[in-house]
Short mmCIF file of C-alpha atoms in Angstrom, two decimals:
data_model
loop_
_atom_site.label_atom_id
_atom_site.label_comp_id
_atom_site.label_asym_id
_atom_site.label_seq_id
_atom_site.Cartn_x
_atom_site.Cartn_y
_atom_site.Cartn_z
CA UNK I 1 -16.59 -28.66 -0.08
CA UNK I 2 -14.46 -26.65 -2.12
CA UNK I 3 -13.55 -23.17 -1.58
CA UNK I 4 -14.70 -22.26 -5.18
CA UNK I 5 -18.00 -23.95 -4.31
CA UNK I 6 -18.47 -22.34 -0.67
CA UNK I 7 -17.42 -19.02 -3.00
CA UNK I 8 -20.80 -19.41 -5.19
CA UNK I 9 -23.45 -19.91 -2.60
CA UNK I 10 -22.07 -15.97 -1.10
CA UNK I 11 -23.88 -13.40 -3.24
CA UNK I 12 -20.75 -11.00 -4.13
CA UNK I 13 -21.30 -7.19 -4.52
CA UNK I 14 -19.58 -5.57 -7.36
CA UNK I 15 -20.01 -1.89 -5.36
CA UNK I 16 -17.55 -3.53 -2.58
CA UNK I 17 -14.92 -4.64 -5.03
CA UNK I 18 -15.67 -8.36 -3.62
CA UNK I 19 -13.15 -10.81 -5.00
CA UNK I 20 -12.72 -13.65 -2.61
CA UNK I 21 -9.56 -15.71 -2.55
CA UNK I 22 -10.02 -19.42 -2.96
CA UNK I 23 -6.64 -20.88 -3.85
CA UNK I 24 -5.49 -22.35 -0.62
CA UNK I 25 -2.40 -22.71 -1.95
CA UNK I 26 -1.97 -18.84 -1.71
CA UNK I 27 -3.20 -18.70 1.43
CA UNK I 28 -1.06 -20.84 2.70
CA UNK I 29 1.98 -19.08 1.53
CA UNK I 30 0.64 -15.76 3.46
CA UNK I 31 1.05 -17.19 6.15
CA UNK I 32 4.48 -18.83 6.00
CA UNK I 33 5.90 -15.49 4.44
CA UNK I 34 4.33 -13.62 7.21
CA UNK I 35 5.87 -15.94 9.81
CA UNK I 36 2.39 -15.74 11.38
CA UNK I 37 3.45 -17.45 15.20
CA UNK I 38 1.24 -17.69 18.40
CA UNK I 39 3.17 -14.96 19.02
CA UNK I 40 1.40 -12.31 16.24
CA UNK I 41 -1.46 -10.25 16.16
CA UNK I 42 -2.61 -10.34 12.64
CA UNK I 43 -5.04 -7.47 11.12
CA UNK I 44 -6.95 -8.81 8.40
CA UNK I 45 -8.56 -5.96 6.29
CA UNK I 46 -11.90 -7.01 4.31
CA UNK I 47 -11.84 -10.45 5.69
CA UNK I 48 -15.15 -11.28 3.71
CA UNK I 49 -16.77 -14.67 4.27
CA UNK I 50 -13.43 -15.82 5.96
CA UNK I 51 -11.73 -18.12 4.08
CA UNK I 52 -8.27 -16.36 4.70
CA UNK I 53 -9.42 -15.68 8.24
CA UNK I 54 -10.23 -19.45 9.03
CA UNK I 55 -6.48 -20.35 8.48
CA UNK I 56 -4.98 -17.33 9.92
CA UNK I 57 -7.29 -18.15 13.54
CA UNK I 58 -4.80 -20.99 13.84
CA UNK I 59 -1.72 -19.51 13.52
CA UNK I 60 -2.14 -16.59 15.14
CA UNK I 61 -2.28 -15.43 18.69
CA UNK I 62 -5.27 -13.06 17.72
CA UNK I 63 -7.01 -12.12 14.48
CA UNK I 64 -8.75 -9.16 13.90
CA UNK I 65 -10.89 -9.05 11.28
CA UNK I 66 -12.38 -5.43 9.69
CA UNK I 67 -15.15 -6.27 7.14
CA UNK I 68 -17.74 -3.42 5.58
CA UNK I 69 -20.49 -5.93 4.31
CA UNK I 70 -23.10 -6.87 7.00
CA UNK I 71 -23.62 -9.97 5.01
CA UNK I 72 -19.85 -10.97 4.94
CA UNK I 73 -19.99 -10.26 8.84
CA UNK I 74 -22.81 -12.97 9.84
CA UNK I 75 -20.38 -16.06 7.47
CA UNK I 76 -17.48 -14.37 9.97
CA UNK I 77 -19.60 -15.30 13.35
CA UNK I 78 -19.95 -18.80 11.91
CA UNK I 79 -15.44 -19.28 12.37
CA UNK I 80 -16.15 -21.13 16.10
CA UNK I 81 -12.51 -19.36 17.33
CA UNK I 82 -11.59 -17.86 20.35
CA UNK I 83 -8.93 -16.11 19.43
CA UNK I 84 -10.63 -14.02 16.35
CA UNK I 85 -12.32 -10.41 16.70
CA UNK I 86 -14.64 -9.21 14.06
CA UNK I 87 -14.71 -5.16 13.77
CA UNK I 88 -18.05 -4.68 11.13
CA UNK I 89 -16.29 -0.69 9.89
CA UNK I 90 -14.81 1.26 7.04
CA UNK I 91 -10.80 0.41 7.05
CA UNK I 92 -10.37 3.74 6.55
CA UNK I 93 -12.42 4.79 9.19
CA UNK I 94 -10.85 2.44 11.48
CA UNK I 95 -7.77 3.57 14.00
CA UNK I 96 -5.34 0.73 13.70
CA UNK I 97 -2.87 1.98 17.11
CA UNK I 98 -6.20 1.90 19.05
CA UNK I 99 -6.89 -2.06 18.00
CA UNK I 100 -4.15 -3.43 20.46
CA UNK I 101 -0.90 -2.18 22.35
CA UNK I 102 1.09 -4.38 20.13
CA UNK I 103 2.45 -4.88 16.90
CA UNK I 104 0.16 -5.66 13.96
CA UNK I 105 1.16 -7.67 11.08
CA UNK I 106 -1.36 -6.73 8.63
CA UNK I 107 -2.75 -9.14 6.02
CA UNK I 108 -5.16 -7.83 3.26
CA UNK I 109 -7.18 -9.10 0.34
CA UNK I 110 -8.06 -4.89 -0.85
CA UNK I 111 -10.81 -3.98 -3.23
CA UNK I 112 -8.57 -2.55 -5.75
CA UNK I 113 -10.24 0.54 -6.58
CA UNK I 114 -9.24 1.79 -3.18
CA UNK I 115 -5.79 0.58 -3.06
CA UNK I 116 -4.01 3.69 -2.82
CA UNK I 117 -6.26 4.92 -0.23
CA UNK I 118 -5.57 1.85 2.04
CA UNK I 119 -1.99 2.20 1.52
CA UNK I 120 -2.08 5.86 2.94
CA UNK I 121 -4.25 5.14 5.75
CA UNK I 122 -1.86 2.23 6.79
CA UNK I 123 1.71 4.16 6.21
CA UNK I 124 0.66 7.72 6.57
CA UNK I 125 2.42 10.65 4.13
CA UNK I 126 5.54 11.10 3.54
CA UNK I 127 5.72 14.11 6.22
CA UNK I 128 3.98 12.51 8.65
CA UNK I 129 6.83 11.08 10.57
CA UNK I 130 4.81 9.94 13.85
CA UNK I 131 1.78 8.29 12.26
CA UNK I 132 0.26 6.17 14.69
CA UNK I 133 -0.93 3.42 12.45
CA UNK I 134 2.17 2.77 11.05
CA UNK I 135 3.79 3.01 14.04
CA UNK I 136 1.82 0.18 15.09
CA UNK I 137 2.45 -2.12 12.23
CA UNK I 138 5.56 -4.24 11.55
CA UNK I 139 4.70 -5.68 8.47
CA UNK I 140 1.97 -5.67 5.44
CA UNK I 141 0.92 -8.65 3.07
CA UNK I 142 -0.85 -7.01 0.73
CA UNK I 143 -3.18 -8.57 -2.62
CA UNK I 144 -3.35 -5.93 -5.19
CA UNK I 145 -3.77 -5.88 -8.92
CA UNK I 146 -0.89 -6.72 -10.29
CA UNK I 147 -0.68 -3.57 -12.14
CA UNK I 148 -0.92 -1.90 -9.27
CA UNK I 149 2.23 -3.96 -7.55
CA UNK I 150 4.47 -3.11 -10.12
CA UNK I 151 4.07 0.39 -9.34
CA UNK I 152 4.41 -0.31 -5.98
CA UNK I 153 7.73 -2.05 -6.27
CA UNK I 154 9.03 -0.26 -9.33
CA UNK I 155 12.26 2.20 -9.35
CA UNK I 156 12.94 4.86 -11.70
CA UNK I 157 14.40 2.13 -14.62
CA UNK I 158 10.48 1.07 -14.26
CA UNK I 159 8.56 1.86 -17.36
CA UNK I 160 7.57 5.82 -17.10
CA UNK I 161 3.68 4.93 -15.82
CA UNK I 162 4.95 2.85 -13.14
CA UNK I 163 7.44 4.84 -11.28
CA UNK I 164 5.17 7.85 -9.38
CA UNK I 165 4.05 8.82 -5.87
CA UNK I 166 2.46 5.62 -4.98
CA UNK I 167 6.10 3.65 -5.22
CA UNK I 168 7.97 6.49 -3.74
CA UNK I 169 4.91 6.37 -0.60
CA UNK I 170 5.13 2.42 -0.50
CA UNK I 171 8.96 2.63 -0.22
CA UNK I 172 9.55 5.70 1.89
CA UNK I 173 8.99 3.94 5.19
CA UNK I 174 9.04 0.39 4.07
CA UNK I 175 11.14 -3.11 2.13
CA UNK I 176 8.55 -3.34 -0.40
CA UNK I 177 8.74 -6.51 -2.50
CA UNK I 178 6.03 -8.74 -5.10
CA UNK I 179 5.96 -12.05 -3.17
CA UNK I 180 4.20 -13.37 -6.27
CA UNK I 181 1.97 -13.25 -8.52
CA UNK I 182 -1.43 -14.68 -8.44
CA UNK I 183 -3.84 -15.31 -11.56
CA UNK I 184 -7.05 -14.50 -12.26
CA UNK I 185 -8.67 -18.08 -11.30
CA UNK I 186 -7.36 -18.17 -7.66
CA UNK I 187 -10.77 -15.71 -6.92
CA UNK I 188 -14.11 -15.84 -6.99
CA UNK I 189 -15.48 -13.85 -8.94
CA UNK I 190 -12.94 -14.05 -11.31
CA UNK I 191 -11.51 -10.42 -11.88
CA UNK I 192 -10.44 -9.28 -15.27
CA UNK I 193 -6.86 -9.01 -14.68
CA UNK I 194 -4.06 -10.88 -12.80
CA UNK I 195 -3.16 -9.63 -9.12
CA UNK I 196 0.18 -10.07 -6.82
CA UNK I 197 0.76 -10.46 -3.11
CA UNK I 198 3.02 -7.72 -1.98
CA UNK I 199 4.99 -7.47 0.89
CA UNK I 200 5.97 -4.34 2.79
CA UNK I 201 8.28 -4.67 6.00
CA UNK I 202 8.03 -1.32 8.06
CA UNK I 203 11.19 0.63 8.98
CA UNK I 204 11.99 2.48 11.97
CA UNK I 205 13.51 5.42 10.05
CA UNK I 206 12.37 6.73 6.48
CA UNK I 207 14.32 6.13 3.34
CA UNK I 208 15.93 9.73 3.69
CA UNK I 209 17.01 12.32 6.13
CA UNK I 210 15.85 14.89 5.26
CA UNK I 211 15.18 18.61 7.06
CA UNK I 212 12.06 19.61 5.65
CA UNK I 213 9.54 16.57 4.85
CA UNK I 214 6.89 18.94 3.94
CA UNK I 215 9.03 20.44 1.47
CA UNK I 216 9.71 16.68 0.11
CA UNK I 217 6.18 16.15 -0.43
CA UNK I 218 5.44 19.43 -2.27
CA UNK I 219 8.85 18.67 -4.35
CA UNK I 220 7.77 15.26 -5.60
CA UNK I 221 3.90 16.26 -6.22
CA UNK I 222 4.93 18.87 -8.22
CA UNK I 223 7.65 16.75 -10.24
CA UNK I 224 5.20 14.24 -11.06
CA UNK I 225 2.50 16.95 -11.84
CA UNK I 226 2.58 16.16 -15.48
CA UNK I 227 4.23 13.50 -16.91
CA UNK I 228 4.79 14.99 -20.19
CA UNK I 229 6.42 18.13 -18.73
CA UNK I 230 10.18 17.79 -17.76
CA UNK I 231 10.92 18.39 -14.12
CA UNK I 232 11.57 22.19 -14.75
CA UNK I 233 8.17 23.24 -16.00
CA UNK I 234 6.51 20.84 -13.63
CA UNK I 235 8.50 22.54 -10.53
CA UNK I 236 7.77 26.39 -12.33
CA UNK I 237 4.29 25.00 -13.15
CA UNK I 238 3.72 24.59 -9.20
CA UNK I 239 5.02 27.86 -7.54
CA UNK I 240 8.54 27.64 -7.47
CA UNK I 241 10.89 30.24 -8.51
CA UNK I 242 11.52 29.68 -12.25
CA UNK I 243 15.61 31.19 -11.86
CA UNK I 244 15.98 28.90 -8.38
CA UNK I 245 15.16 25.81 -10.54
CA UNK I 246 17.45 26.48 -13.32
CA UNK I 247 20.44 27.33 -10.86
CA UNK I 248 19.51 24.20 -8.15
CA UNK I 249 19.55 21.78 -11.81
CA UNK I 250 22.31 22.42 -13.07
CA UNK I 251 24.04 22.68 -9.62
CA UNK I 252 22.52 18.46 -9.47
CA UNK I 253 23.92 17.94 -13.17
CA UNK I 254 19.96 17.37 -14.13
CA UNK I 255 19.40 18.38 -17.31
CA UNK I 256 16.37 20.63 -17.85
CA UNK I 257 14.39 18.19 -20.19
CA UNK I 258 14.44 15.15 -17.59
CA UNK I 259 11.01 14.19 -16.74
CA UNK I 260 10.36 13.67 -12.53
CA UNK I 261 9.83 10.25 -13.35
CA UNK I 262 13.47 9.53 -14.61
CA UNK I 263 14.60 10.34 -10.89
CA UNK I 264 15.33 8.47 -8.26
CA UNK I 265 13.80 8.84 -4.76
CA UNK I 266 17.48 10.15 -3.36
CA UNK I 267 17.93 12.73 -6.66
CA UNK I 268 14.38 13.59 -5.06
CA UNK I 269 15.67 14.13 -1.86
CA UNK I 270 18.74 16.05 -2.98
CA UNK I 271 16.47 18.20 -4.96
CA UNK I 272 14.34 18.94 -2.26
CA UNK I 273 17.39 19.96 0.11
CA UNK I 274 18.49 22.46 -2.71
CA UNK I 275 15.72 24.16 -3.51
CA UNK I 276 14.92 24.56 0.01
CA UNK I 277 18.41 25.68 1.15
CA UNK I 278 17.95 27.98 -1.92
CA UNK I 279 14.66 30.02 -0.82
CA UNK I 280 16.71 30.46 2.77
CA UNK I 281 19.64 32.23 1.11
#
């Protein structure tokens, strides 16, 4: 039996964002571009009735699957492996260091309304330099809307509503990359746009060094505030000293009128350091 036909006997629910995967062809290339090995604990996040988690069970070492729906769970118990754990929680709600004392590679098939949220929970903020999740984690294979990869992977040469604080989190601590893309037919139930595996190899250091992180965060939320605003206004807009901006600008040759999402994580970084050296003087 097909996987499209095992698909149709599951009732899906549409509150859970349930699109299951049933081109085995993608599957398969998961796994090869995850290097999954008997070696590798893999962390599959909303495994639902298991058709990514009965080919991952053979590859891996261990597989531990999180799933929220109590129906999925029960078509889980029915994979006859030894090596597979089944964790019925909330991803979010769920404390990845505490799974294992190993590295995770983390594979997930996301409901997309709750992408960003995912993302966060697995890589903490951008100030949060210790996060224990992410410090457990050594690399993510992500299926996302393929809107939602661009903006992932995009740089600030992106189209303006691509490039914002989702990219800049996604690349801060990791080699983020589209593996491919993946159409609309590959699921079941269909969605009503095209998605794209991701991939998003953790680093041991963040993209910049920088001496206040905090300060980093508060720089960028404010720069991409509003995106019809150029980065002055937005900064002014959001507390900072309206004479400070103008002098740490045009100190960075930015002119006033560039918008936050015309700059590029390091002219972020640089802008950070300036302002902040600024307020100390």
């Amino acid at each position: 039996m097909s996987l499209y036909e095992r698909a149709k006997f599951f009732r899906t629910k549409k509150r859970l964002g349930q699109n299951f995967l049933i081109n085995s062809d993608v599957i398969t290339t998961i796994i090869n571009y995850a290097q999954i090995t008997k070696d590798d604990i893999v962390l599959e996040i909303g495994a639902g009735v298991g058709f990514v988690t009965e080919q991952l069970v053979k590859y891996a070492k261990k597989v531990i699957a999180v799933e929220l729906d109590e129906e999925a769970i029960k078509e889980l118990e029915k994979i006859d492996y030894g090596n597979l754990e089944i964790i019925h929680q909330d991803i979010l709600k769920t404390d990845i260091s505490a799974l294992c004392g190993e590295k995770i590679k983390v594979v997930a098939n996301i409901p997309y309304y709750i992408t960003a949220p995912i993302i966060s929970h697995l890589l903490g903020e951008i100030d949060d330099l210790e996060n224990k999740n992410r410090n457990s984690i050594s690399q993510i294979i992500l299926m996302v809307q393929e809107e939602v990869a661009r903006r992932m992977t995009a740089t600030e040469n992106s189209p303006s509503k691509q490039y914002g604080l989702l990219t800049i989190l996604a690349q801060f601590w990791t080699d983020c990359e589209i593996i491919e893309t993946v159409g609309r037919k590959s699921f079941y139930p269909a969605p009503k746009v095209n998605s794209a595996l991701v991939s998003l190899k953790i680093n041991a250091k963040p993209r910049l060094e920088l001496s206040d992180y905090h300060h980093f965060r508060r720089v960028l939320k404010a720069g991409f505030s509003q995106r019809r605003k150029n980065i002055k206004n937005c900064l002014v807009n959001n507390g900072f000293n309206k004479q400070t901006v103008k002098t740490v600008l045009e100190k960075l040759s930015i002119t006033e009128n560039t918008r936050g999402e015309a700059l590029s994580i390091e002219e972020f970084g640089e802008l950070s350091e300036e302002l902040k050296n600024a307020n100390q003087n």
